[in-house]
Coordinates of C-alpha atoms and ligand atoms in Angstrom, one line a residue:
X24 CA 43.8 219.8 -30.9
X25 CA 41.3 220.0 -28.7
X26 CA 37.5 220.1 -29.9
X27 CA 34.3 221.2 -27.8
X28 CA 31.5 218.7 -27.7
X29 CA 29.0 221.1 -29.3
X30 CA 31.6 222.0 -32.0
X31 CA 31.9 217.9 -32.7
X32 CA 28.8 217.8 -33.4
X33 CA 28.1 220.3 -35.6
X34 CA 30.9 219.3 -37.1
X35 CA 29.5 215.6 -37.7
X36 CA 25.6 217.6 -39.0
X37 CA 27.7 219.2 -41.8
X38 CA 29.9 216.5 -42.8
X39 CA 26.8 214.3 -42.7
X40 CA 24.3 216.8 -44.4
X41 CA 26.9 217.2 -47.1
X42 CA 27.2 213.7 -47.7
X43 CA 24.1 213.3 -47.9
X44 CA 23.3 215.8 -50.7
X45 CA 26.4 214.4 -52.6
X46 CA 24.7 211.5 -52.8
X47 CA 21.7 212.3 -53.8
X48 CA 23.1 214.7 -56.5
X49 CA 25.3 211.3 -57.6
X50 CA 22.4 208.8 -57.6
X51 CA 19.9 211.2 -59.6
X52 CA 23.2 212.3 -62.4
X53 CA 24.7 208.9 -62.6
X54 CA 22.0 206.7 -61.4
X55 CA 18.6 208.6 -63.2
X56 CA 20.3 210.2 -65.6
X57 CA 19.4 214.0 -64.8
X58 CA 20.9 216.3 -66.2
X59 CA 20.4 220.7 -66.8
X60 CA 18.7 221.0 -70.2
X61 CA 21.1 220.5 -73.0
X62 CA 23.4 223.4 -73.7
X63 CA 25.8 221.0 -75.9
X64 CA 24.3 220.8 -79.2
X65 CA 25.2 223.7 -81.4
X66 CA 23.6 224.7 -84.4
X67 CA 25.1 227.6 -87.0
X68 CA 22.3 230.0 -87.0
X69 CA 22.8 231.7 -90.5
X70 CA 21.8 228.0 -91.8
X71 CA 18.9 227.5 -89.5
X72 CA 16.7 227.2 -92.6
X73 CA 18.6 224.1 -94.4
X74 CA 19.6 222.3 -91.2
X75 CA 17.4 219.4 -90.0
X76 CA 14.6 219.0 -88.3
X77 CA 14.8 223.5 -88.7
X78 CA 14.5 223.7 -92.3
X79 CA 10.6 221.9 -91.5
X80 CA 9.6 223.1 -88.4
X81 CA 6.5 221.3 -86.9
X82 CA 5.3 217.7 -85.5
X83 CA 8.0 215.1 -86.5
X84 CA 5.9 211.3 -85.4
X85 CA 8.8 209.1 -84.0
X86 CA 6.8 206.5 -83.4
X87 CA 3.2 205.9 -81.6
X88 CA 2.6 208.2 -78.7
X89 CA 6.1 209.5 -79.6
X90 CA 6.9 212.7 -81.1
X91 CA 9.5 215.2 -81.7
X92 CA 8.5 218.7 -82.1
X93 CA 11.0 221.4 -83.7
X94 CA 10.7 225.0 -83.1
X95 CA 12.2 228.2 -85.0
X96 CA 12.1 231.1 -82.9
X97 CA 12.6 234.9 -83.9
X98 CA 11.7 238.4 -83.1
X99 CA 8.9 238.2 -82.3
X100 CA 7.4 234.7 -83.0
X101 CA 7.2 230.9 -82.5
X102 CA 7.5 229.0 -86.1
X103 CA 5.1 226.9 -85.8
X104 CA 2.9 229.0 -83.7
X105 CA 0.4 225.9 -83.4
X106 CA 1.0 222.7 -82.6
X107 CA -1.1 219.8 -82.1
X108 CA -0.5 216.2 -80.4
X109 CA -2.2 213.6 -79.0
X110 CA -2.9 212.6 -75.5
X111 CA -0.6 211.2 -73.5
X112 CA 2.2 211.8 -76.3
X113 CA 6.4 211.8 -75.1
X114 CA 7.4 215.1 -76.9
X115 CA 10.6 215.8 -77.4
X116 CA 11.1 219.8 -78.0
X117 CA 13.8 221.0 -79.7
X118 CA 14.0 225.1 -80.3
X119 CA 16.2 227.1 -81.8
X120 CA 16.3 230.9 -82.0
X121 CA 17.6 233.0 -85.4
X122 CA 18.6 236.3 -83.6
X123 CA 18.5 237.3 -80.1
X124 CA 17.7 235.3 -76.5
X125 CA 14.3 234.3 -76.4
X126 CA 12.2 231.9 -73.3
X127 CA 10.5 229.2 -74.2
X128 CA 7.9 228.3 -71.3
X129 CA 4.7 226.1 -71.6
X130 CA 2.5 227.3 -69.1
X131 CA 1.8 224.6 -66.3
X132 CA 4.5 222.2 -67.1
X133 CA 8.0 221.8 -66.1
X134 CA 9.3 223.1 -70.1
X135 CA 11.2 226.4 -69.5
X136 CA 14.0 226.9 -71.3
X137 CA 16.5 229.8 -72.2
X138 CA 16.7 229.8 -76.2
X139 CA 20.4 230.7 -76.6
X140 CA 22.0 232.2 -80.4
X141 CA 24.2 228.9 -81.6
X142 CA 22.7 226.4 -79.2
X143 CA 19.8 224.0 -79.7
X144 CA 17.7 224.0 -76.4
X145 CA 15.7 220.1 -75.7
X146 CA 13.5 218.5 -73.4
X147 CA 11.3 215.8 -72.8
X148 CA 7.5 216.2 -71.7
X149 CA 4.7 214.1 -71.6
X150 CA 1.0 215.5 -71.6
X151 CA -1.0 213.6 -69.7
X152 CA -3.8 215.8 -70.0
X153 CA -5.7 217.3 -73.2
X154 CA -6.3 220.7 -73.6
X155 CA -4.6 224.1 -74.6
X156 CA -1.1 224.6 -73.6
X157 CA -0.1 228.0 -73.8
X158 CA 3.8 228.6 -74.8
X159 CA 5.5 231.9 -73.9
X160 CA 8.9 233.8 -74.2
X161 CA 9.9 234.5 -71.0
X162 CA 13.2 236.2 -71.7
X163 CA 12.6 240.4 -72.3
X164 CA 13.8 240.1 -76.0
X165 CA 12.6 243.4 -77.6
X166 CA 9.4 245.6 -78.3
X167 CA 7.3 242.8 -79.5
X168 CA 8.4 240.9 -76.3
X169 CA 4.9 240.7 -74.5
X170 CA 3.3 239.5 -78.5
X171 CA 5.3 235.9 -78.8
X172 CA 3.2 233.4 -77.8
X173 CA 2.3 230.2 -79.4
X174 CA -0.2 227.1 -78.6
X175 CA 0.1 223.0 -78.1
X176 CA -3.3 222.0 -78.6
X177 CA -3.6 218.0 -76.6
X178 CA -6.2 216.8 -78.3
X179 CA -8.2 213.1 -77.0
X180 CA -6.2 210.1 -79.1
Ligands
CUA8 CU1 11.1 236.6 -77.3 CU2 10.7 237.7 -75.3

């Protein structure tokens, strides 16, 4: 078969581009360990209220500068709607929801995350900075949609 010299190489760009982003996608999964935000821990939501960490929702200290923070949400609040942690604190977020979809979105981070019926919803974020984080449901979830809001306050350590 016979192959034009332009057709070559664009053939070799798109092999070559491809490969490229393979390997990227490779080194940062395998390699760094990235990975979408956890969709494979399930929770039953009728016993949100007896399970651990739901049935005490709050600040959880793992250990210094360490934290795990544990969030019931429902129509049409955060549980606990105020949250406080110290600068520089790794906080690991975990949130459930008891009825519908809800968001869950820290304003000026990278925290947005789809609260899902059945599914606990994690991620990792450290806060460099002190001040008022604002948290938001970003996912239309019924008339008091626009109300849910709730606060991380980042206080100096
Ligand atoms: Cu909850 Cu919108």
């Amino acid at each position: 078969m016979h192959l034009h010299r332009f057709e070559k190489i664009w053939l070799y760009l798109g092999g070559t581009t491809l490969l490229v982003f393979l390997t990227i996608i490779g080194i940062s999964a395998f390699y760094y360990g990235n990975q979408p935000p956890s969709c494979l821990a399930t929770i039953n939501t009728d016993k949100i209220d007896v399970t651990p960490p739901f049935n005490q929702p709050g600040v959880h200290k793992i250990k210094d500068g360490e934290y795990e923070v544990s969030i019931v949400v429902a129509a049409f609040a955060f549980f606990p709607n105020k949250v406080t942690v110290p600068k520089g604190s790794i906080v690991h977020f975990s949130v459930v929801t008891k009825d519908v979809v809800h968001g869950f979105e820290i304003a000026g981070t990278n925290v947005n995350m789809l609260v899902e019926p059945g599914y606990i919803s994690a991620y990792t974020q450290k806060f460099n900075k002190a001040g008022e984080y604002l948290i938001l449901c970003n996912e239309y979830c019924g008339m008091g949609h626009h109300m849910m809001h709730a606060r991380i306050e980042v206080v100096e350590a």
